[in-house]
Short mmCIF file of C-alpha atoms in Angstrom, two decimals:
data_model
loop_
_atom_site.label_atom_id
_atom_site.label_comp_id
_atom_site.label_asym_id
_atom_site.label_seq_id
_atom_site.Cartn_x
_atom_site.Cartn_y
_atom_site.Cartn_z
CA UNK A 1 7.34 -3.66 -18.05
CA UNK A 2 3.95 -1.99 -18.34
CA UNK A 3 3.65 1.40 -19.95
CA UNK A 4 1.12 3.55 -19.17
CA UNK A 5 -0.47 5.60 -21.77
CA UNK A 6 1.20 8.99 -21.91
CA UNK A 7 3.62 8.66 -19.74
CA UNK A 8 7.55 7.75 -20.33
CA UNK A 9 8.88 4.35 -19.59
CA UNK A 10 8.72 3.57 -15.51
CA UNK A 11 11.81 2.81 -14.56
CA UNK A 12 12.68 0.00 -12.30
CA UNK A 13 13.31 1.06 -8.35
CA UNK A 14 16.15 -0.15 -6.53
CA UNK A 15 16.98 -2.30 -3.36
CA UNK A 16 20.01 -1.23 -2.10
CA UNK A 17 22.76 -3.06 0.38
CA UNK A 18 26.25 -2.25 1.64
CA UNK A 19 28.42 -2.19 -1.65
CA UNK A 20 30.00 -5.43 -0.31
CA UNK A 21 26.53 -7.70 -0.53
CA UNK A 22 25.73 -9.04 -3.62
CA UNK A 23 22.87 -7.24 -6.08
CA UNK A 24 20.74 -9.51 -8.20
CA UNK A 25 19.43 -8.47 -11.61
CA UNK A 26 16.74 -5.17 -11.85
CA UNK A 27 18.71 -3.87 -8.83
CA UNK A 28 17.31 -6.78 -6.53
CA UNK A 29 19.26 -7.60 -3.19
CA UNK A 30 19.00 -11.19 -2.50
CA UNK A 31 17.37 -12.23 0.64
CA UNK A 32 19.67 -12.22 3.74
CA UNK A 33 19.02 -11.80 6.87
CA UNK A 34 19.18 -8.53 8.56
CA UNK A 35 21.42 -7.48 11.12
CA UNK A 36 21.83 -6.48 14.56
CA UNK A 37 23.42 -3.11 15.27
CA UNK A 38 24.87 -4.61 18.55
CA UNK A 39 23.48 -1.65 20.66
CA UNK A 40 23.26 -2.60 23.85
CA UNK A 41 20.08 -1.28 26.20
CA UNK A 42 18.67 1.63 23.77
CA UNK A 43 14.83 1.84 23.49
CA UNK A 44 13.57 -0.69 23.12
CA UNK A 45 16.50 -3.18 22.16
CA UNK A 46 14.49 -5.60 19.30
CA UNK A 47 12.63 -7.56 21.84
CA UNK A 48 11.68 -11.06 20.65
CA UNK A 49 10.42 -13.96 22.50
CA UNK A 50 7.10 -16.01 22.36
CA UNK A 51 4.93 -12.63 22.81
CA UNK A 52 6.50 -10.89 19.53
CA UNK A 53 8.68 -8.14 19.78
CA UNK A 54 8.31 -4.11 19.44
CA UNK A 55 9.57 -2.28 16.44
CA UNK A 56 9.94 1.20 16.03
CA UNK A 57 8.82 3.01 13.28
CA UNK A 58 9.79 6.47 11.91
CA UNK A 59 9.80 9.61 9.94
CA UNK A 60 12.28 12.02 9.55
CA UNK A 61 12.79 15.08 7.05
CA UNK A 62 16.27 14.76 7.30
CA UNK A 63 17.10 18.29 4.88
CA UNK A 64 19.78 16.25 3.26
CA UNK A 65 19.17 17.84 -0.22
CA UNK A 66 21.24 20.11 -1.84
CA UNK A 67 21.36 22.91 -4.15
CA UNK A 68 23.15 21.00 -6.82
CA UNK A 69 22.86 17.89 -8.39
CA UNK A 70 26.26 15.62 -7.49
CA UNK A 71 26.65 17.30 -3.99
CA UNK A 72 25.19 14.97 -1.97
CA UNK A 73 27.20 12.53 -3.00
CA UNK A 74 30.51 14.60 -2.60
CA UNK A 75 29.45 15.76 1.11
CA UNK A 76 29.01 12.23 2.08
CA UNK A 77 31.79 11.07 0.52
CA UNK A 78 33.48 12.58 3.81
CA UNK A 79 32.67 11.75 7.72
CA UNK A 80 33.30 15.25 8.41
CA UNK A 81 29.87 17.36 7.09
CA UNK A 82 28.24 18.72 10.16
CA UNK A 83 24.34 18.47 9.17
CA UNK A 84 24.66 14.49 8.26
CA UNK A 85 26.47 13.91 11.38
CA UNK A 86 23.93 15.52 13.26
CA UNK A 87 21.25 13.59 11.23
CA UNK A 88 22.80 10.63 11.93
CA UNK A 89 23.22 10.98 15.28
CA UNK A 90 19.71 11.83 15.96
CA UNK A 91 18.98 8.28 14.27
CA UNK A 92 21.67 6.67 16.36
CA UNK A 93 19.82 8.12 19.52
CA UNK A 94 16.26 6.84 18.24
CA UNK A 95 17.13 3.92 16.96
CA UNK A 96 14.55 2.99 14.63
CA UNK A 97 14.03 -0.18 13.26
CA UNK A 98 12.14 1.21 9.56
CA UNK A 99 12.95 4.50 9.07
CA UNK A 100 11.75 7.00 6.00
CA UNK A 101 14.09 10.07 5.47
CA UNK A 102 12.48 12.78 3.04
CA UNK A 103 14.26 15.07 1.37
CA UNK A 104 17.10 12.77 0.68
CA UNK A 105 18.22 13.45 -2.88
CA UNK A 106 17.44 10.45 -5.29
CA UNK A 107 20.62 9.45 -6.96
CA UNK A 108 19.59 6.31 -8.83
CA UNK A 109 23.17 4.13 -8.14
CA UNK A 110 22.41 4.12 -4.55
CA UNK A 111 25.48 5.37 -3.41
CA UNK A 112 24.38 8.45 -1.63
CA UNK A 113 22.31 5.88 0.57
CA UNK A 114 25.34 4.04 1.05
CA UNK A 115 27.79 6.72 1.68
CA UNK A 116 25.44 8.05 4.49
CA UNK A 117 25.49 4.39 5.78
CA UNK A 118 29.14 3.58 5.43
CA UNK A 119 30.21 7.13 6.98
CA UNK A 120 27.87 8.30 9.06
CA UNK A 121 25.15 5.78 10.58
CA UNK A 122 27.74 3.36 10.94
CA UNK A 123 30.14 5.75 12.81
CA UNK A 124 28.86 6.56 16.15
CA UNK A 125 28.90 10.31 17.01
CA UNK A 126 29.20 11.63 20.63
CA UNK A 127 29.00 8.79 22.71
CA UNK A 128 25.87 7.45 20.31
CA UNK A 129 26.13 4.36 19.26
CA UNK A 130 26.75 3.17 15.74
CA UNK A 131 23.39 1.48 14.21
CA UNK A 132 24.01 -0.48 11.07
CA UNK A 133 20.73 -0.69 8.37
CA UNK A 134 21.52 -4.13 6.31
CA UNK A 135 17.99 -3.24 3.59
CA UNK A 136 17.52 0.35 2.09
CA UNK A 137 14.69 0.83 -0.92
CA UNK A 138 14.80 3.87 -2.85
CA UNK A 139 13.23 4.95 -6.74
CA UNK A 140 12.84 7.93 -8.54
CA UNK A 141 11.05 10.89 -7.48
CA UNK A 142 9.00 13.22 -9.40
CA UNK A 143 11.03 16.29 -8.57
CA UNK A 144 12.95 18.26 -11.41
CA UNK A 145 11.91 16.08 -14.09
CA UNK A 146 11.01 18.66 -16.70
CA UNK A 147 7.13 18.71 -17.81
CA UNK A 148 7.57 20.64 -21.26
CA UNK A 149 4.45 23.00 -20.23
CA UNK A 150 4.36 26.69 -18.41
CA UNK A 151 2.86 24.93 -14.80
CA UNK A 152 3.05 28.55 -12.73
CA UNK A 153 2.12 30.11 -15.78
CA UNK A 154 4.52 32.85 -15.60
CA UNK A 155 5.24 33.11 -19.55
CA UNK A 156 8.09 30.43 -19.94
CA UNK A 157 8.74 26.83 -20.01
CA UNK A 158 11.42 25.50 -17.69
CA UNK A 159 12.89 25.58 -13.89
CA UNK A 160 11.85 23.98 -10.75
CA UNK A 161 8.05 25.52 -11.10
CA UNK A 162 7.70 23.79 -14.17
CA UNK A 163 8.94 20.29 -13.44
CA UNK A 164 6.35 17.39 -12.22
CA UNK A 165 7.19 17.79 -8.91
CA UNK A 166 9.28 21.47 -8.02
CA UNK A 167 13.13 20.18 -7.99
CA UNK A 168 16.22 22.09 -9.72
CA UNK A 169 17.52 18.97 -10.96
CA UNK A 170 15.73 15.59 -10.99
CA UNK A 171 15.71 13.52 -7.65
CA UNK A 172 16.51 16.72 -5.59
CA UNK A 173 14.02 16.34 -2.36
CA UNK A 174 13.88 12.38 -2.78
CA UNK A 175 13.17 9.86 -0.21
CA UNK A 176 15.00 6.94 0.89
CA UNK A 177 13.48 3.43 3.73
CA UNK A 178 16.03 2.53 5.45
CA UNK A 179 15.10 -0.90 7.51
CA UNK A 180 16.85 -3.76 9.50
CA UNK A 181 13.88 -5.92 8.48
CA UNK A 182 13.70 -7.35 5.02
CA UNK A 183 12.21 -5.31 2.90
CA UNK A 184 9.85 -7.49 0.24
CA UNK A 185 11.47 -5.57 -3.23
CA UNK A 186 9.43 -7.55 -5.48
CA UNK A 187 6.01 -6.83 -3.78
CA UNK A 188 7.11 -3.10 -4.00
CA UNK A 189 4.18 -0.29 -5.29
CA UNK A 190 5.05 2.86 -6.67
CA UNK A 191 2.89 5.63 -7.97
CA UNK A 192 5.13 8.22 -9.46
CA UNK A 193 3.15 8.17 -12.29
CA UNK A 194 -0.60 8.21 -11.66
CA UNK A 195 -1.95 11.07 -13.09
CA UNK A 196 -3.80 14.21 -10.84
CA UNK A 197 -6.83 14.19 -13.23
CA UNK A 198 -7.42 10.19 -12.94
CA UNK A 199 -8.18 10.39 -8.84
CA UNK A 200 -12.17 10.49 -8.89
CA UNK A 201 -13.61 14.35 -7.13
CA UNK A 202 -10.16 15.39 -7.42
CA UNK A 203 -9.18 18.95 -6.68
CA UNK A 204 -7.17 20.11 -9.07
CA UNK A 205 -7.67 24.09 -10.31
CA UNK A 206 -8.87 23.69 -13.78
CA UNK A 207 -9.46 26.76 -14.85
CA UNK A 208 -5.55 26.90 -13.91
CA UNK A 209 -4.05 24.50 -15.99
CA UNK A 210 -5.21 23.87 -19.79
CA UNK A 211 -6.49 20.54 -21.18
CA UNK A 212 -3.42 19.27 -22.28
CA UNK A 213 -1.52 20.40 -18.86
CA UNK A 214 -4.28 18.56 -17.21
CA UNK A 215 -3.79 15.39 -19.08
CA UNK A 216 -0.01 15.29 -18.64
CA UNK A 217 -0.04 15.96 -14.37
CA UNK A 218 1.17 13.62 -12.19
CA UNK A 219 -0.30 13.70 -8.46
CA UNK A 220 2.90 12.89 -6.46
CA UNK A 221 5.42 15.78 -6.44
CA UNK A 222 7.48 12.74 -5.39
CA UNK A 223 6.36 9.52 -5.06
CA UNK A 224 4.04 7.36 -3.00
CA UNK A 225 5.64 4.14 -2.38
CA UNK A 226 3.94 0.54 -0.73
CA UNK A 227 6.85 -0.57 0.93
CA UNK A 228 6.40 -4.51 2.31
CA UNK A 229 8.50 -5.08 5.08
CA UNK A 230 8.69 -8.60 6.33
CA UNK A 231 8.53 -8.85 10.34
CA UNK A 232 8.91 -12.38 11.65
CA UNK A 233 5.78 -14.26 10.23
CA UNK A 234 4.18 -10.64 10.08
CA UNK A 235 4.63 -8.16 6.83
CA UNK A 236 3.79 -4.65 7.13
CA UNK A 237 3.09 -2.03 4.90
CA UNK A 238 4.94 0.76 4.96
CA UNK A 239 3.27 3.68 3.09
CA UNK A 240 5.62 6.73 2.32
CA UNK A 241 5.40 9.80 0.68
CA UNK A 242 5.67 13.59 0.71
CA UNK A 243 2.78 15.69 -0.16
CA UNK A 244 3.94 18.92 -1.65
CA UNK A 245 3.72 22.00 0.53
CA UNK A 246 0.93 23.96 0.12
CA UNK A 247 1.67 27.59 -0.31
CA UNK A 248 4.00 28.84 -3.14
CA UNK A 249 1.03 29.01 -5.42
CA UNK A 250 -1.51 32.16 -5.83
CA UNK A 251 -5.22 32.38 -5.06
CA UNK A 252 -5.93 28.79 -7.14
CA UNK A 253 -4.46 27.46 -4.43
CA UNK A 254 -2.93 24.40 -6.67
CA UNK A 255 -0.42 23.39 -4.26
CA UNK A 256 -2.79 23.58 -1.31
CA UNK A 257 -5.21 21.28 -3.59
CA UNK A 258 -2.33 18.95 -4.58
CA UNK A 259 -1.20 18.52 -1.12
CA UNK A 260 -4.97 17.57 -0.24
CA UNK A 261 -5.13 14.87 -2.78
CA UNK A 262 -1.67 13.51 -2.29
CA UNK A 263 -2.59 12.88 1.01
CA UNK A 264 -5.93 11.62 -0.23
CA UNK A 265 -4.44 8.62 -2.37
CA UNK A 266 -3.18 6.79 0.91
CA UNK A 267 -6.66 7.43 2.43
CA UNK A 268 -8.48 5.77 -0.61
CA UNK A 269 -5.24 3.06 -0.75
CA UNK A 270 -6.10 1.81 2.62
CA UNK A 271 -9.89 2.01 2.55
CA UNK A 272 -9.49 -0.50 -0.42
CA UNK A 273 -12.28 -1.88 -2.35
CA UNK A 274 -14.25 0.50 -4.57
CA UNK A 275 -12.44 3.51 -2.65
CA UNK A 276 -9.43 2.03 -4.44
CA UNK A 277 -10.64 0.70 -7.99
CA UNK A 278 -9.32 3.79 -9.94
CA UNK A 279 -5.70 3.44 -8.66
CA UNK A 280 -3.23 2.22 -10.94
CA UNK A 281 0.48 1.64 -9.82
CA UNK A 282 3.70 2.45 -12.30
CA UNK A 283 3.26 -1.52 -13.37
CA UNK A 284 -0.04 -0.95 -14.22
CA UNK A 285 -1.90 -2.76 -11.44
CA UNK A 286 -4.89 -1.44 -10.01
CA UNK A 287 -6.36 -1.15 -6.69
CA UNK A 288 -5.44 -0.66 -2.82
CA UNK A 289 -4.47 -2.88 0.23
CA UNK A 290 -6.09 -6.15 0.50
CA UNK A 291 -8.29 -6.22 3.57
CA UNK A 292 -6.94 -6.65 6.54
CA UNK A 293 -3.18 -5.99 5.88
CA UNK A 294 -1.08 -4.28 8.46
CA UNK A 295 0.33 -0.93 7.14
CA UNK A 296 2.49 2.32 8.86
CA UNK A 297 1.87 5.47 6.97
CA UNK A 298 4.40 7.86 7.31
CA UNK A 299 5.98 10.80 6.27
CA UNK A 300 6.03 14.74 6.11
CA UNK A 301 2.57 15.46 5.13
CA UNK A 302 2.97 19.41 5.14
CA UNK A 303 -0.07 19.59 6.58
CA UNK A 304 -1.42 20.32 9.93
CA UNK A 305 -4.88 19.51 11.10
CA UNK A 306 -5.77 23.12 12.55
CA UNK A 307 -3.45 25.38 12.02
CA UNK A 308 -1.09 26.92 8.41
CA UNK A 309 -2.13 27.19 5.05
CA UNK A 310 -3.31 23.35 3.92
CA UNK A 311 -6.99 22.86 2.75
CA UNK A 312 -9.21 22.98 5.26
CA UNK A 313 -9.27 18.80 6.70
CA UNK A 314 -6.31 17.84 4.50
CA UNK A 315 -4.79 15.24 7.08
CA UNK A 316 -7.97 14.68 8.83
CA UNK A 317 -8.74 12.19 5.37
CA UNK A 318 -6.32 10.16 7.55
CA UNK A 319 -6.35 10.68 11.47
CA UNK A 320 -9.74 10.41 11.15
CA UNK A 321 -9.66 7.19 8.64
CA UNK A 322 -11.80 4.12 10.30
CA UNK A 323 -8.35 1.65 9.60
CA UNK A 324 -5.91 4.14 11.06
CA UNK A 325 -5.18 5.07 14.35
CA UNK A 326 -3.21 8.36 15.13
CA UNK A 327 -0.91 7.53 18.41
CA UNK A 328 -0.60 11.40 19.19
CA UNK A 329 3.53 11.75 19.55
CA UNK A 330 4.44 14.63 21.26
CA UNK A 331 7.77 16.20 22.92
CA UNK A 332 9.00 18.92 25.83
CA UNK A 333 10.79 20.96 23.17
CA UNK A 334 7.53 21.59 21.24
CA UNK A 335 5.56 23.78 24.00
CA UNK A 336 8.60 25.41 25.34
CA UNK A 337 9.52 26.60 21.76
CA UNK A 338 6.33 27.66 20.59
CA UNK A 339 6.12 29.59 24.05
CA UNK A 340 9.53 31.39 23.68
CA UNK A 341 9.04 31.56 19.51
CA UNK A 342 5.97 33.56 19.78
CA UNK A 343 4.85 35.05 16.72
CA UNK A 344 2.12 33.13 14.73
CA UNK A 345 2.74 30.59 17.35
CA UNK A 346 0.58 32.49 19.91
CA UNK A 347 -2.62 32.22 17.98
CA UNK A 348 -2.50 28.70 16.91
CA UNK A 349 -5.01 26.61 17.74
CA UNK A 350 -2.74 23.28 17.65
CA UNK A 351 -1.05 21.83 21.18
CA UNK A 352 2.54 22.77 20.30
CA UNK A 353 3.15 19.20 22.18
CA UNK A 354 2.14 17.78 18.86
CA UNK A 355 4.41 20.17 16.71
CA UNK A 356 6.78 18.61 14.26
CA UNK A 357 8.43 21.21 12.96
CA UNK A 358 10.05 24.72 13.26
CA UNK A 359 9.00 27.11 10.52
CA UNK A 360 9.33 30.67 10.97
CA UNK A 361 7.27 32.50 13.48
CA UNK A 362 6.60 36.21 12.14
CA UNK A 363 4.44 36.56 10.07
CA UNK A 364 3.62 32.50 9.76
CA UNK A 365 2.99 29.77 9.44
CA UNK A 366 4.93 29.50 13.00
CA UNK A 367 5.56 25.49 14.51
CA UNK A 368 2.87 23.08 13.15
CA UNK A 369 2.40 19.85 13.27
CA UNK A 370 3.72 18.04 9.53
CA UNK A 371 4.97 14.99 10.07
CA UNK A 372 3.56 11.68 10.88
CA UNK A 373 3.24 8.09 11.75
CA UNK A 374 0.19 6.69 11.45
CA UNK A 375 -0.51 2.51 12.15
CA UNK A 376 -3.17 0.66 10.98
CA UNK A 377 -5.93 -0.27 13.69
CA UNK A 378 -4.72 -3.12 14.40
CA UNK A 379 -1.28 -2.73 15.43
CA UNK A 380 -0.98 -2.17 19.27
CA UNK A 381 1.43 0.74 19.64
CA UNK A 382 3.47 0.61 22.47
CA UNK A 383 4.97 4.48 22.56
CA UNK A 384 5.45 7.61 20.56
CA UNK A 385 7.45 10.72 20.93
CA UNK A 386 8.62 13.43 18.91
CA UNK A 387 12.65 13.95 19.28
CA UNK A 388 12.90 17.67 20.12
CA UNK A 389 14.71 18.44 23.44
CA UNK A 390 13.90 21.05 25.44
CA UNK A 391 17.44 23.52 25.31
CA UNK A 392 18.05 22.60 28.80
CA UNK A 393 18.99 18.97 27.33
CA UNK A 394 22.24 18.53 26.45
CA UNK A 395 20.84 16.43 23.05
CA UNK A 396 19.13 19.98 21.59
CA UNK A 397 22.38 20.60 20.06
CA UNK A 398 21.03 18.61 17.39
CA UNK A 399 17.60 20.37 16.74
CA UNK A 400 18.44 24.06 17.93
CA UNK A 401 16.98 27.03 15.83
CA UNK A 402 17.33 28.62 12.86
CA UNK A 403 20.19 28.18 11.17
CA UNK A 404 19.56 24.91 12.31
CA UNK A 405 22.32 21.82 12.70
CA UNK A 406 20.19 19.05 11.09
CA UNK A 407 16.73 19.75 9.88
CA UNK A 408 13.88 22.01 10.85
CA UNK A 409 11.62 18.92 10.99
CA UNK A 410 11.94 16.76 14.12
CA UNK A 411 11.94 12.75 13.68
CA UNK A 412 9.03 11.02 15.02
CA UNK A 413 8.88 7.72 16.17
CA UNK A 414 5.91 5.17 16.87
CA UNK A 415 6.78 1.62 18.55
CA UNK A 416 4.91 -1.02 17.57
CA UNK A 417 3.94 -4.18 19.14
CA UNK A 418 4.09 -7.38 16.65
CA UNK A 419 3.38 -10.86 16.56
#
């Protein structure tokens, strides 16, 4: 295992199956095939045949993170907590194929991920049928692992502020892929540990942080992970991570410049080539996408492109990317909640049909646009939507408002056509 210089021992990441299949050494699942959920109809259904078949893609910040470390795994331990039921069913009623859930607390034996399978995915929830995920992929996040330096610089060492990426414990705020598609484990990237100051023109404050803070940064307040996921004779990158959000911070505005470079390092990933050179991966191998490899960036990016408090252009480094198209989701429940919301709302300059997620309205940042699915140019996408019901569907029991029953993030959804 590669170590790179200054930072602690990468650890290996972990791909995870129902506790019944077999796991191979390193936390390897060996190669089966994956499964059917048995869902009749649904969206799209896994069409195959001689002209490929359409696979949906997703994103979802499912708020399954708690306030303590351990919980997770004790709520799920149960089919009876109300917010991952209504998580799950909103899965069940999308059905995606790949799905990333932020904000899924890292707990490194996997058996949050399979709790959440075993009671809740696999359990179908008013009238919604079960859908069964046979490949999962999941590895440490950056969150709560102590730094040992004063990062808000508010006199002391210690608490969330002060940990690589903010977290009360570490993992807290995680991520999880779940797929019914292989996943390729051993052709896995992960960049939990590529350092702020090592990213070429980067933005972070310097007159902020001191020399040896600067040295010691990492850039992901998670992780970004290059996810291969094998597709018939096709593999596709998926490329996850969570920028941080970018307010909590004062007039250096280091969150705002983290989240701009966090989203940056997928930008320069896919661009490849001398874009890419200074990259280096948490097994010490350099560089971005080979050319011409089929990728899916998703995630919640915590930025929107014209409205809240993200540097000015933020995502635009990727809807605006020459490889990447932006299929432009949208929903019904979007406009009609922005409308009856009001507040900052009213003087965005965003099409709430685009809005992702529900923040609070008075005095900001109001509904904005954070989350995303973004193919590479030359995937032919199919459809898109944004699952947020308008309340005169019966389904927006399971978005509502604030206190709300699953997340305040809406999944999003891109379907894909492949070879």
């Amino acid at each position: 295992m590669t170590r790179l210089s200054g930072s602690p021992r990468v650890r290996l990441p972990r791909l995870i199956a129902l506790s019944s299949l077999l796991l191979l050494g390193a936390g390897l699942l060996a190669g089966v095939p994956a499964a059917a959920d048995g869902q009749p109809g649904g969206h799209h259904n896994g069409h195959h045949g001689g002209h490929g078949q359409t696979v949906r893609f997703q994103t979802f910040n499912a708020s399954l993170n708690r306030a303590t470390e351990g919980q997770l795994v004790r709520d799920l331990s149960t089919p009876d907590n109300a917010q991952a039921a209504a998580v799950a069913e909103i899965i069940q009623r999308t059905r995606p194929d790949v799905v990333l859930l932020n904000e899924f607390d890292y707990v490194a034996d996997g058996s949050a991920v399979d709790l959440f399978r075993r009671n809740y995915l696999q359990v179908g929830h008013h009238g919604a049928a079960p859908i069964d995920y046979r490949y999962a992929y999941l590895a440490p996040s950056n969150t709560g692992i102590p730094s040992g330096f004063d990062l808000d610089n508010n006199g002391t060492v210690g608490g969330g502020n002060d940990a690589y990426g903010f977290g009360d414990f570490e993992g807290q705020y995680g991520m999880v892929v779940l797929s019914r598609y292989p996943i390729e484990a051993r052709k896995v990237r992960t960049f939990q540990h590529f350092r702020w100051q090592d990213m070429p023109g980067n933005l972070m404050p310097t007159d902020f942080y001191s020399r040896e803070e600067q040295a010691a940064l990492r850039l992901s307040s998670k992780s970004h992970w290059d996810v291969p996921i094998r597709i018939g004779h096709e593999r596709v990158h998926f490329l996850v991570s969570h920028p941080t959000p970018p307010t909590f911070d004062g007039p250096e505005d280091r969150n705002g410049r983290r989240n701009h470079d966090e989203i940056r390092l997928w930008a320069d990933y896919v661009s490849g080539g001398r874009d890419a050179r200074y990259l280096y991966d948490d097994q010490g191998r350099r560089g971005g996408l080979p050319r011409g490899a089929s990728f899916v960036i998703a995630g919640d990016q915590n930025a929107d492109p014209l409205d809240g408090d993200s540097v000015a252009a933020a995502v635009d480094q990727l809807l605006d990317h020459r490889r990447i198209t932006d299929p432009l989701p949208t929903s019904a429940g979007g406009p009609e909640a922005s409308a009856r919301q009001g507040g900052a709302n009213l003087t965005q300059r965003g099409d709430p049909a685009f809005d992702t997620a529900d923040f609070a309205d008075s005095p900001a940042p109001g509904n904005l646009r954070a989350d995303y699915v973004l193919p590479s140019r030359g995937l032919r996408i199919r459809d898109a939507g944004v699952f947020w019901p308008t309340p005169s569907d019966p389904l927006s029991r399971l978005t509502g408002e604030y206190p709300f029953p699953s997340s305040d993030h809406r999944a999003v959804w891109v379907d894909l056509h492949l070879r």
